[in-house]
Amino acid sequence: MGHSTDPDHPHRFLQHRLTRKVQANPASPTLMRILHLLFSPADAELAGRLPHDFTPVETLAQNLGIPADELNERLTEMARRGVVFDIECNGRRYVTLPPVVIGFFELVFMRARPDLPMPELARLFEQYFTENDGALARSFWQGQTQLARTLVREEAVPEEDHSEILDWERATQIVASATAVSVGTCQCLHVAEHNGNGCDKPPEVCLTFNYAAASMIRNGISRAISKNEALAVLAKSKEANLVQIGDNVQRNVSFICNCCSCCCHMLRGIKAYRLHKGVVSSNWIMAVDGAKCRGCGECARICPVEAIAMAAAPAGERGRIPAVLNAEICLGCGVCTRVCKSGAATMRSRPQRVLAPETVFDQRIAMAIERGRLADMIFDDPGSLSHRALGRLLAMLERTSPYKAAMACEAIKSSFLKAMVLGARRRAGDLTDQFS
């Protein structure tokens, strides 16, 4: 990469790299200020040269022309600060540049950080999340495939229907099958507290699992806990009427957030910008028994996405005002069933099942296809002239009408997705088991 006399060049290039990720983060003067606070010029230059996919440190050292020991030391320090993400597999270390969200926003705010100007960062992140009429949310949630899905409260599902809840839909099974578990501070609540509008919900409720937990424990971002402790976190979160939102994959789930509607940026974004498909619903939906409903309004008050309203009483009549559900908005979380004292609010199976991508490979490639980011995923080596040239060609193809028409055909899209997933698995090598 050539040298520049522009002192902001490393951060500008890093911002450009972040806009090219699958979960793209729009460029903004606010984002530039955040990057200046989190990355020194030298670190920004290094981060901007990291591929989007996990890459072995020794391969990076060779490609970047940096001695392996020196590079490993620098990347270790950056991983501990939460600005790069690393995992270990079969004695090898792999690193990648995380996106802003879900990425270094969480890695920075999931713990106390006396080494950083946290109040200023909290103000800037809040500004970035809400500026330009929610440009970040609109960019983040485009397409059909999303990063997060709702988990129904298992106890809210009628006992006779429990057999219909699949293992990947059960938070308890995600905990039970995890190879590592950790917990950290809710980053959204942490930001809200710095901005003077926090709430009284429990703060340490963000759970991570498997390869993500192992990395975050090693780097001091979250703390290791037992599976019983994780189940206790889930129980505590349910008592506080928090919503369980997890990784939108069926296998090797990496996180479950327990979210409040007042601080959570996902839930707030859904309501503020009416992006109701931003978090995938569960396979359950709230049902109201009109004969039992007392019209107390507690379910409407507690609904995290304002999917429940109270019906107006007929003109000139008094009496109960039953709850009315907007089925298009309902997340299927089951929070409403806990506050309904009459038993009128229950959960029933959705008429059409919602399927999560099977693995991270399926999820990210589907997102790339839908968002026109496939070129950035395949040809993402910023130091390679051939990658840049081929990437531009494929990016031009992705913008053409024939390509868009082909991807709109489910049969073609499905076949294309399967081929791309197979190629991604081959490229991942030893890491395949971590993600599938």
CSV table of C-alpha atoms in Angstrom, one decimal, residues 232-428:
chain,number,residue,atom,x,y,z
A,232,ALA,CA,-29.0,-18.5,36.1
A,233,VAL,CA,-28.3,-15.5,33.9
A,234,LEU,CA,-31.2,-16.6,31.7
A,235,ALA,CA,-33.5,-16.9,34.6
A,236,LYS,CA,-32.5,-13.5,36.1
A,237,SER,CA,-33.0,-11.9,32.7
A,238,LYS,CA,-36.5,-13.5,32.4
A,239,GLU,CA,-37.4,-12.1,35.8
A,240,ALA,CA,-36.4,-8.7,34.5
A,241,ASN,CA,-38.6,-9.1,31.4
A,242,LEU,CA,-35.6,-9.0,29.0
A,243,VAL,CA,-35.8,-10.4,25.5
A,244,GLN,CA,-33.6,-13.2,24.4
A,245,ILE,CA,-31.9,-12.4,21.1
A,246,GLY,CA,-29.3,-14.8,19.7
A,247,ASP,CA,-27.1,-15.6,16.8
A,248,ASN,CA,-29.1,-16.4,13.8
A,249,VAL,CA,-27.6,-19.8,13.1
A,250,GLN,CA,-28.7,-23.3,14.0
A,251,ARG,CA,-25.2,-24.7,14.9
A,252,ASN,CA,-22.4,-23.3,17.1
A,253,VAL,CA,-24.4,-20.3,18.2
A,254,SER,CA,-21.9,-17.6,19.4
A,255,PHE,CA,-24.1,-15.3,21.5
A,256,ILE,CA,-27.4,-14.7,23.3
A,257,CYS,CA,-28.1,-11.1,24.4
A,258,ASN,CA,-30.8,-10.4,27.0
A,259,CYS,CA,-32.2,-7.1,25.9
A,260,CYS,CA,-34.3,-4.3,27.3
A,261,SER,CA,-36.4,-2.2,25.0
A,262,CYS,CA,-35.2,1.1,26.5
A,263,CYS,CA,-31.4,0.6,26.0
A,264,CYS,CA,-31.0,-2.1,23.3
A,265,HIS,CA,-29.9,-0.5,20.1
A,266,MET,CA,-31.5,-3.3,18.1
A,267,LEU,CA,-34.9,-3.0,19.7
A,268,ARG,CA,-34.8,0.8,19.7
A,269,GLY,CA,-33.9,0.8,16.0
A,270,ILE,CA,-36.7,-1.6,15.1
A,271,LYS,CA,-39.2,0.8,16.7
A,272,ALA,CA,-37.7,4.1,15.7
A,273,TYR,CA,-37.3,3.2,12.0
A,274,ARG,CA,-40.0,0.6,11.7
A,275,LEU,CA,-37.5,-2.0,10.6
A,276,HIS,CA,-39.5,-4.9,11.9
A,277,LYS,CA,-37.6,-7.6,10.0
A,278,GLY,CA,-34.3,-6.5,11.5
A,279,VAL,CA,-34.4,-9.2,14.1
A,280,VAL,CA,-35.8,-12.5,13.0
A,281,SER,CA,-38.9,-13.7,14.9
A,282,SER,CA,-39.1,-17.0,16.7
A,283,ASN,CA,-41.4,-19.7,15.4
A,284,TRP,CA,-44.0,-18.7,18.0
A,285,ILE,CA,-46.5,-15.9,18.2
A,286,MET,CA,-48.6,-14.3,21.0
A,287,ALA,CA,-52.3,-15.2,21.1
A,288,VAL,CA,-55.0,-13.5,23.1
A,289,ASP,CA,-57.9,-15.3,24.7
A,290,GLY,CA,-60.6,-12.6,24.6
A,291,ALA,CA,-62.7,-14.3,27.2
A,292,LYS,CA,-59.9,-14.2,29.7
A,293,CYS,CA,-58.4,-10.8,28.8
A,294,ARG,CA,-59.1,-8.2,31.5
A,295,GLY,CA,-57.9,-5.3,29.5
A,296,CYS,CA,-55.2,-4.3,32.0
A,297,GLY,CA,-52.8,-3.3,29.3
A,298,GLU,CA,-49.7,-4.9,30.9
A,299,CYS,CA,-48.9,-6.9,27.8
A,300,ALA,CA,-49.0,-3.8,25.7
A,301,ARG,CA,-46.8,-1.9,28.2
A,302,ILE,CA,-44.1,-4.6,28.3
A,303,CYS,CA,-44.0,-5.6,24.6
A,304,PRO,CA,-40.4,-4.7,23.5
A,305,VAL,CA,-41.5,-3.7,19.9
A,306,GLU,CA,-44.9,-2.2,20.5
A,307,ALA,CA,-46.7,-5.1,18.7
A,308,ILE,CA,-49.6,-5.1,21.2
A,309,ALA,CA,-52.3,-2.4,21.5
A,310,MET,CA,-55.5,-2.1,23.5
A,311,ALA,CA,-58.7,-2.2,21.4
A,312,ALA,CA,-61.0,0.8,21.8
A,313,ALA,CA,-64.3,0.1,23.5
A,314,PRO,CA,-67.4,0.4,21.3
A,315,ALA,CA,-68.9,3.9,21.4
A,316,GLY,CA,-71.1,4.4,24.5
A,317,GLU,CA,-70.1,1.1,26.1
A,318,ARG,CA,-68.0,0.3,29.1
A,319,GLY,CA,-66.2,-2.8,30.0
A,320,ARG,CA,-63.1,-4.7,29.1
A,321,ILE,CA,-60.8,-3.5,26.3
A,322,PRO,CA,-59.0,-6.6,25.0
A,323,ALA,CA,-55.4,-6.7,23.8
A,324,VAL,CA,-54.9,-6.7,20.0
A,325,LEU,CA,-51.7,-8.1,18.4
A,326,ASN,CA,-50.0,-6.9,15.2
A,327,ALA,CA,-48.8,-10.3,14.0
A,328,GLU,CA,-46.4,-8.7,11.4
A,329,ILE,CA,-44.4,-7.1,14.2
A,330,CYS,CA,-44.5,-9.7,17.0
A,331,LEU,CA,-41.0,-11.1,17.7
A,332,GLY,CA,-42.4,-14.2,19.4
A,333,CYS,CA,-40.4,-13.7,22.5
A,334,GLY,CA,-43.0,-14.5,25.1
A,335,VAL,CA,-42.3,-11.7,27.5
A,336,CYS,CA,-46.0,-10.7,27.4
A,337,THR,CA,-47.0,-14.1,28.9
A,338,ARG,CA,-45.1,-13.4,32.1
A,339,VAL,CA,-47.0,-10.2,32.9
A,340,CYS,CA,-50.4,-11.5,32.0
A,341,LYS,CA,-52.0,-12.4,35.3
A,342,SER,CA,-55.3,-13.7,33.8
A,343,GLY,CA,-53.6,-16.2,31.5
A,344,ALA,CA,-55.1,-14.6,28.4
A,345,ALA,CA,-51.7,-14.2,26.7
A,346,THR,CA,-50.2,-17.4,25.4
A,347,MET,CA,-47.8,-18.5,22.7
A,348,ARG,CA,-48.9,-20.6,19.7
A,349,SER,CA,-46.9,-21.9,16.7
A,350,ARG,CA,-46.6,-19.6,13.7
A,351,PRO,CA,-48.5,-20.9,10.6
A,352,GLN,CA,-45.3,-20.8,8.6
A,353,ARG,CA,-42.0,-21.8,10.2
A,354,VAL,CA,-39.0,-19.5,10.2
A,355,LEU,CA,-35.7,-21.2,9.5
A,356,ALA,CA,-32.3,-20.0,10.6
A,357,PRO,CA,-29.3,-20.5,8.4
A,358,GLU,CA,-27.6,-23.8,9.4
A,359,THR,CA,-24.1,-22.4,9.9
A,360,VAL,CA,-22.1,-19.2,9.9
A,361,PHE,CA,-21.0,-20.0,6.3
A,362,ASP,CA,-24.7,-20.2,5.2
A,363,GLN,CA,-25.5,-17.0,7.1
A,364,ARG,CA,-22.7,-14.8,5.9
A,365,ILE,CA,-22.8,-15.9,2.3
A,366,ALA,CA,-26.6,-15.5,2.1
A,367,MET,CA,-26.1,-12.0,3.5
A,368,ALA,CA,-23.4,-11.2,1.0
A,369,ILE,CA,-25.6,-12.4,-1.9
A,370,GLU,CA,-28.6,-10.3,-0.8
A,371,ARG,CA,-26.6,-7.2,0.0
A,372,GLY,CA,-24.4,-7.2,-3.2
A,373,ARG,CA,-21.3,-7.9,-1.1
A,374,LEU,CA,-20.1,-11.1,-2.6
A,375,ALA,CA,-17.2,-9.4,-4.4
A,376,ASP,CA,-16.0,-8.0,-1.1
A,377,MET,CA,-16.2,-11.4,0.6
A,378,ILE,CA,-14.3,-13.3,-2.1
A,379,PHE,CA,-11.7,-10.7,-3.2
A,380,ASP,CA,-11.0,-8.9,0.0
A,381,ASP,CA,-7.2,-8.8,0.2
A,382,PRO,CA,-6.6,-5.0,0.2
A,383,GLY,CA,-2.9,-5.4,-0.7
A,384,SER,CA,-3.5,-7.5,-3.8
A,385,LEU,CA,-3.9,-5.7,-7.2
A,386,SER,CA,-5.5,-8.8,-8.7
A,387,HIS,CA,-8.0,-9.1,-5.9
A,388,ARG,CA,-9.0,-5.4,-6.3
A,389,ALA,CA,-9.4,-5.8,-10.1
A,390,LEU,CA,-11.4,-9.0,-9.8
A,391,GLY,CA,-13.5,-7.6,-7.0
A,392,ARG,CA,-14.4,-4.6,-9.1
A,393,LEU,CA,-15.5,-6.8,-11.9
A,394,LEU,CA,-17.7,-9.0,-9.7
A,395,ALA,CA,-19.1,-5.9,-8.0
A,396,MET,CA,-20.1,-4.5,-11.3
A,397,LEU,CA,-21.8,-7.8,-12.2
A,398,GLU,CA,-23.7,-7.8,-8.8
A,399,ARG,CA,-25.2,-4.5,-9.8
A,400,THR,CA,-26.6,-5.6,-13.1
A,401,SER,CA,-30.2,-6.5,-13.7
A,402,PRO,CA,-29.6,-10.1,-14.9
A,403,TYR,CA,-27.6,-10.9,-11.7
A,404,LYS,CA,-30.4,-9.4,-9.5
A,405,ALA,CA,-33.0,-11.2,-11.4
A,406,ALA,CA,-31.1,-14.5,-11.1
A,407,MET,CA,-30.7,-14.0,-7.3
A,408,ALA,CA,-34.4,-13.3,-7.0
A,409,CYS,CA,-35.1,-16.8,-8.3
A,410,GLU,CA,-35.0,-19.1,-5.2
A,411,ALA,CA,-33.8,-22.2,-7.1
A,412,ILE,CA,-30.9,-20.3,-8.7
A,413,LYS,CA,-30.1,-18.5,-5.4
A,414,SER,CA,-30.2,-21.8,-3.5
A,415,SER,CA,-27.8,-23.6,-5.9
A,416,PHE,CA,-25.5,-20.6,-5.9
A,417,LEU,CA,-25.5,-20.5,-2.2
A,418,LYS,CA,-24.7,-24.2,-1.8
A,419,ALA,CA,-21.7,-23.8,-4.2
A,420,MET,CA,-20.4,-20.7,-2.3
A,421,VAL,CA,-20.8,-22.4,1.1
A,422,LEU,CA,-18.9,-25.4,-0.1
A,423,GLY,CA,-16.1,-23.1,-1.3
A,424,ALA,CA,-16.1,-21.2,2.0
A,425,ARG,CA,-15.7,-24.5,3.9
A,426,ARG,CA,-12.7,-25.5,1.8
A,427,ARG,CA,-11.1,-22.1,2.4
A,428,ALA,CA,-11.7,-22.3,6.1
